[in-house]
PDB file of C-alpha atoms in Angstrom:
ATOM      1  CA  VAL R 183      -0.089  -0.009  -0.101  1.00  0.00           C
ATOM      2  CA  GLY R 184       1.276   2.803  -0.841  1.00  0.00           C
ATOM      3  CA  ALA R 185       1.154   7.362  -0.220  1.00  0.00           C
ATOM      4  CA  VAL R 186       1.827  10.205  -2.596  1.00  0.00           C
ATOM      5  CA  SER R 187       2.359  13.957  -1.006  1.00  0.00           C
ATOM      6  CA  HIS R 188       4.031  16.955  -1.861  1.00  0.00           C
ATOM      7  CA  VAL R 189       6.410  17.055   0.690  1.00  0.00           C
ATOM      8  CA  HIS R 190       8.630  20.930   1.937  1.00  0.00           C
ATOM      9  CA  VAL R 191      11.007  20.672   4.266  1.00  0.00           C
ATOM     10  CA  ALA R 192      12.869  23.600   5.826  1.00  0.00           C
ATOM     11  CA  ARG R 193      14.253  24.744   9.294  1.00  0.00           C
ATOM     12  CA  GLY R 194      11.014  25.765  11.117  1.00  0.00           C
ATOM     13  CA  ARG R 195       7.563  25.937  10.140  1.00  0.00           C
ATOM     14  CA  GLU R 196       7.676  29.558  10.299  1.00  0.00           C
ATOM     15  CA  THR R 197      10.394  29.133   7.261  1.00  0.00           C
ATOM     16  CA  ALA R 198       8.824  26.629   5.469  1.00  0.00           C
ATOM     17  CA  ARG R 199       5.062  27.461   5.137  1.00  0.00           C
ATOM     18  CA  PRO R 200       5.141  31.288   3.406  1.00  0.00           C
ATOM     19  CA  ARG R 201       8.377  29.887   1.576  1.00  0.00           C
ATOM     20  CA  TRP R 202       6.244  27.265  -0.070  1.00  0.00           C
ATOM     21  CA  ARG R 203       2.732  28.637   0.213  1.00  0.00           C
ATOM     22  CA  PRO R 204       3.109  30.894  -2.807  1.00  0.00           C
ATOM     23  CA  HIS R 205       4.833  28.194  -5.238  1.00  0.00           C
ATOM     24  CA  HIS R 206       2.633  24.833  -3.971  1.00  0.00           C
ATOM     25  CA  LEU R 207      -0.626  27.627  -4.569  1.00  0.00           C
ATOM     26  CA  SER R 208       0.274  28.526  -8.109  1.00  0.00           C
ATOM     27  CA  TYR R 209       0.692  24.250  -8.652  1.00  0.00           C
ATOM     28  CA  LEU R 210      -2.323  23.546  -7.091  1.00  0.00           C
ATOM     29  CA  GLU R 211      -3.881  26.240  -9.763  1.00  0.00           C
ATOM     30  CA  TRP R 212      -2.721  24.758 -13.044  1.00  0.00           C
ATOM     31  CA  VAL R 213      -3.757  21.164 -11.763  1.00  0.00           C
ATOM     32  CA  SER R 214      -7.206  22.629 -11.403  1.00  0.00           C
ATOM     33  CA  ASN R 215      -7.506  24.869 -14.517  1.00  0.00           C
ATOM     34  CA  GLU R 216      -5.253  22.969 -16.754  1.00  0.00           C
ATOM     35  CA  LEU R 217      -4.725  19.306 -16.364  1.00  0.00           C
ATOM     36  CA  VAL R 218      -8.396  17.913 -15.678  1.00  0.00           C
ATOM     37  CA  PRO R 219      -9.910  20.223 -17.554  1.00  0.00           C
ATOM     38  CA  TRP R 220      -7.517  18.765 -20.388  1.00  0.00           C
ATOM     39  CA  ALA R 221      -7.984  14.974 -19.165  1.00  0.00           C
ATOM     40  CA  GLY R 222     -12.007  15.773 -19.281  1.00  0.00           C
ATOM     41  CA  ALA R 223     -12.465  12.371 -19.974  1.00  0.00           C
ATOM     42  CA  ASN R 224     -11.293  11.118 -17.523  1.00  0.00           C
ATOM     43  CA  VAL R 225     -12.981  13.010 -14.261  1.00  0.00           C
ATOM     44  CA  GLY R 226     -16.159  12.713 -16.296  1.00  0.00           C
ATOM     45  CA  PRO R 227     -18.994  15.566 -17.519  1.00  0.00           C
ATOM     46  CA  ARG R 228     -18.571  19.206 -15.945  1.00  0.00           C
ATOM     47  CA  ASP R 229     -21.468  20.060 -13.379  1.00  0.00           C
ATOM     48  CA  ALA R 230     -23.041  23.066 -14.827  1.00  0.00           C
ATOM     49  CA  GLN R 231     -23.307  24.643 -10.988  1.00  0.00           C
ATOM     50  CA  MET R 232     -19.980  23.770  -9.738  1.00  0.00           C
ATOM     51  CA  PRO R 233     -17.158  26.785 -10.384  1.00  0.00           C
ATOM     52  CA  GLN R 234     -14.560  26.179 -12.364  1.00  0.00           C
ATOM     53  CA  HIS R 235     -12.018  27.404 -10.380  1.00  0.00           C
ATOM     54  CA  VAL R 236     -11.618  25.113  -6.797  1.00  0.00           C
ATOM     55  CA  ARG R 237      -9.986  27.090  -3.477  1.00  0.00           C
ATOM     56  CA  PHE R 238      -7.344  25.630  -1.883  1.00  0.00           C
ATOM     57  CA  ASP R 239      -7.264  25.919   1.904  1.00  0.00           C
ATOM     58  CA  PHE R 240      -3.401  25.674   2.136  1.00  0.00           C
ATOM     59  CA  ASP R 241      -2.960  25.465   6.083  1.00  0.00           C
ATOM     60  CA  GLN R 242      -5.637  22.494   5.626  1.00  0.00           C
ATOM     61  CA  LEU R 243      -3.652  21.245   3.043  1.00  0.00           C
ATOM     62  CA  CYS R 244      -0.965  21.074   5.212  1.00  0.00           C
ATOM     63  CA  GLU R 245      -2.274  20.504   8.474  1.00  0.00           C
ATOM     64  CA  LYS R 246      -4.564  17.346   7.791  1.00  0.00           C
ATOM     65  CA  GLY R 247      -4.375  17.094   4.200  1.00  0.00           C
ATOM     66  CA  PRO R 248      -1.290  15.206   1.537  1.00  0.00           C
ATOM     67  CA  ALA R 249       0.499  18.099   2.111  1.00  0.00           C
ATOM     68  CA  LEU R 250       3.704  17.656   4.505  1.00  0.00           C
ATOM     69  CA  CYS R 251       5.361  21.324   5.540  1.00  0.00           C
ATOM     70  CA  GLY R 252       7.418  22.183   8.194  1.00  0.00           C
ATOM     71  CA  SER R 253      11.035  21.237  10.132  1.00  0.00           C
ATOM     72  CA  PRO R 254      12.360  17.912   9.137  1.00  0.00           C
ATOM     73  CA  ALA R 255      10.473  16.729  12.745  1.00  0.00           C
ATOM     74  CA  GLU R 256       6.509  17.768  11.833  1.00  0.00           C
ATOM     75  CA  VAL R 257       7.492  16.432   8.197  1.00  0.00           C
ATOM     76  CA  ALA R 258       8.676  13.208   9.665  1.00  0.00           C
ATOM     77  CA  GLU R 259       5.900  12.860  12.248  1.00  0.00           C
ATOM     78  CA  ARG R 260       3.324  13.384   9.677  1.00  0.00           C
ATOM     79  CA  ILE R 261       4.691  10.070   7.726  1.00  0.00           C
ATOM     80  CA  GLU R 262       4.760   8.191  10.783  1.00  0.00           C
ATOM     81  CA  ALA R 263       0.787   9.385  11.167  1.00  0.00           C
ATOM     82  CA  MET R 264      -0.399   8.137   7.460  1.00  0.00           C
ATOM     83  CA  ARG R 265       1.947   5.324   7.595  1.00  0.00           C
ATOM     84  CA  ASP R 266       0.719   4.184  10.651  1.00  0.00           C
ATOM     85  CA  ALA R 267      -3.211   4.793   9.959  1.00  0.00           C
ATOM     86  CA  LEU R 268      -2.904   3.896   6.251  1.00  0.00           C
ATOM     87  CA  GLY R 269      -0.913   0.571   6.202  1.00  0.00           C
ATOM     88  CA  LEU R 270       1.043   2.173   3.964  1.00  0.00           C
ATOM     89  CA  ASP R 271       4.264  -0.142   2.870  1.00  0.00           C
ATOM     90  CA  LEU R 272       5.483   2.809   0.178  1.00  0.00           C
ATOM     91  CA  HIS R 273       5.253   6.621   0.372  1.00  0.00           C
ATOM     92  CA  LEU R 274       6.237   8.923  -2.482  1.00  0.00           C
ATOM     93  CA  SER R 275       7.607  12.671  -1.899  1.00  0.00           C
ATOM     94  CA  MET R 276       7.310  14.862  -4.048  1.00  0.00           C
ATOM     95  CA  PHE R 277       9.166  17.971  -3.816  1.00  0.00           C
ATOM     96  CA  ASP R 278       9.625  19.766  -7.307  1.00  0.00           C
ATOM     97  CA  HIS R 279       6.441  21.622  -8.006  1.00  0.00           C
ATOM     98  CA  GLY R 280       5.337  25.279  -8.145  1.00  0.00           C
ATOM     99  CA  ALA R 281       8.240  26.633  -9.664  1.00  0.00           C
ATOM    100  CA  LEU R 282      10.137  26.183  -6.526  1.00  0.00           C
ATOM    101  CA  PRO R 283      13.164  27.998  -6.719  1.00  0.00           C
ATOM    102  CA  GLY R 284      16.725  26.128  -6.744  1.00  0.00           C
ATOM    103  CA  PRO R 285      17.926  27.432  -3.167  1.00  0.00           C
ATOM    104  CA  PHE R 286      14.658  26.087  -1.353  1.00  0.00           C
ATOM    105  CA  LEU R 287      13.968  22.915  -3.421  1.00  0.00           C
ATOM    106  CA  ARG R 288      17.897  21.598  -2.404  1.00  0.00           C
ATOM    107  CA  ASP R 289      17.376  22.742   0.653  1.00  0.00           C
ATOM    108  CA  SER R 290      14.453  21.091   0.694  1.00  0.00           C
ATOM    109  CA  LEU R 291      15.452  18.026  -0.316  1.00  0.00           C
ATOM    110  CA  GLU R 292      18.650  18.337   2.264  1.00  0.00           C
ATOM    111  CA  ARG R 293      16.933  18.656   5.621  1.00  0.00           C
ATOM    112  CA  PHE R 294      14.516  15.529   4.449  1.00  0.00           C
ATOM    113  CA  ALA R 295      17.511  13.482   3.516  1.00  0.00           C
ATOM    114  CA  SER R 296      19.616  13.991   6.615  1.00  0.00           C
ATOM    115  CA  GLY R 297      17.073  14.884   8.969  1.00  0.00           C
ATOM    116  CA  VAL R 298      12.995  12.714   7.830  1.00  0.00           C
ATOM    117  CA  LEU R 299      14.771   9.567   5.854  1.00  0.00           C
ATOM    118  CA  GLY R 300      16.442   8.198   8.953  1.00  0.00           C
ATOM    119  CA  ARG R 301      14.010   8.735  11.126  1.00  0.00           C
ATOM    120  CA  VAL R 302      11.290   7.702   9.156  1.00  0.00           C
ATOM    121  CA  GLN R 303      12.793   4.434   9.069  1.00  0.00           C
ATOM    122  CA  SER R 304      14.444   4.095  11.814  1.00  0.00           C
ATOM    123  CA  SER R 305      10.892   4.053  13.193  1.00  0.00           C
ATOM    124  CA  ARG R 306       9.227   1.533  10.713  1.00  0.00           C
ATOM    125  CA  PRO R 307       7.334  -1.859  12.521  1.00  0.00           C
TER     126      PRO R 307
END
């Protein structure tokens, strides 16, 4: 059983969320406005009463949704909680979306590698 999350790691939540918010929301808006309509045959007919534009609550996505954003400890805790709740054998992490600037992407990947992976691997049941 596997799951996928959009992930951004920084020193702490106070850095991670403001840094990632505009890029992640831009990506989600692109998916909503461009990718879903393009693949409309795969999502079925549109209801005339439903708005074309989907509004995303960034904080809700990060707190209870599939977006993992914060310090290495916060991200590790969310992955562990998802693993335990869903019985995951595999977790895929997506980092490079929304035109995140290279230095932010590198920082996130390095923090994930050094502060998240080891903890998640060592806490496997």
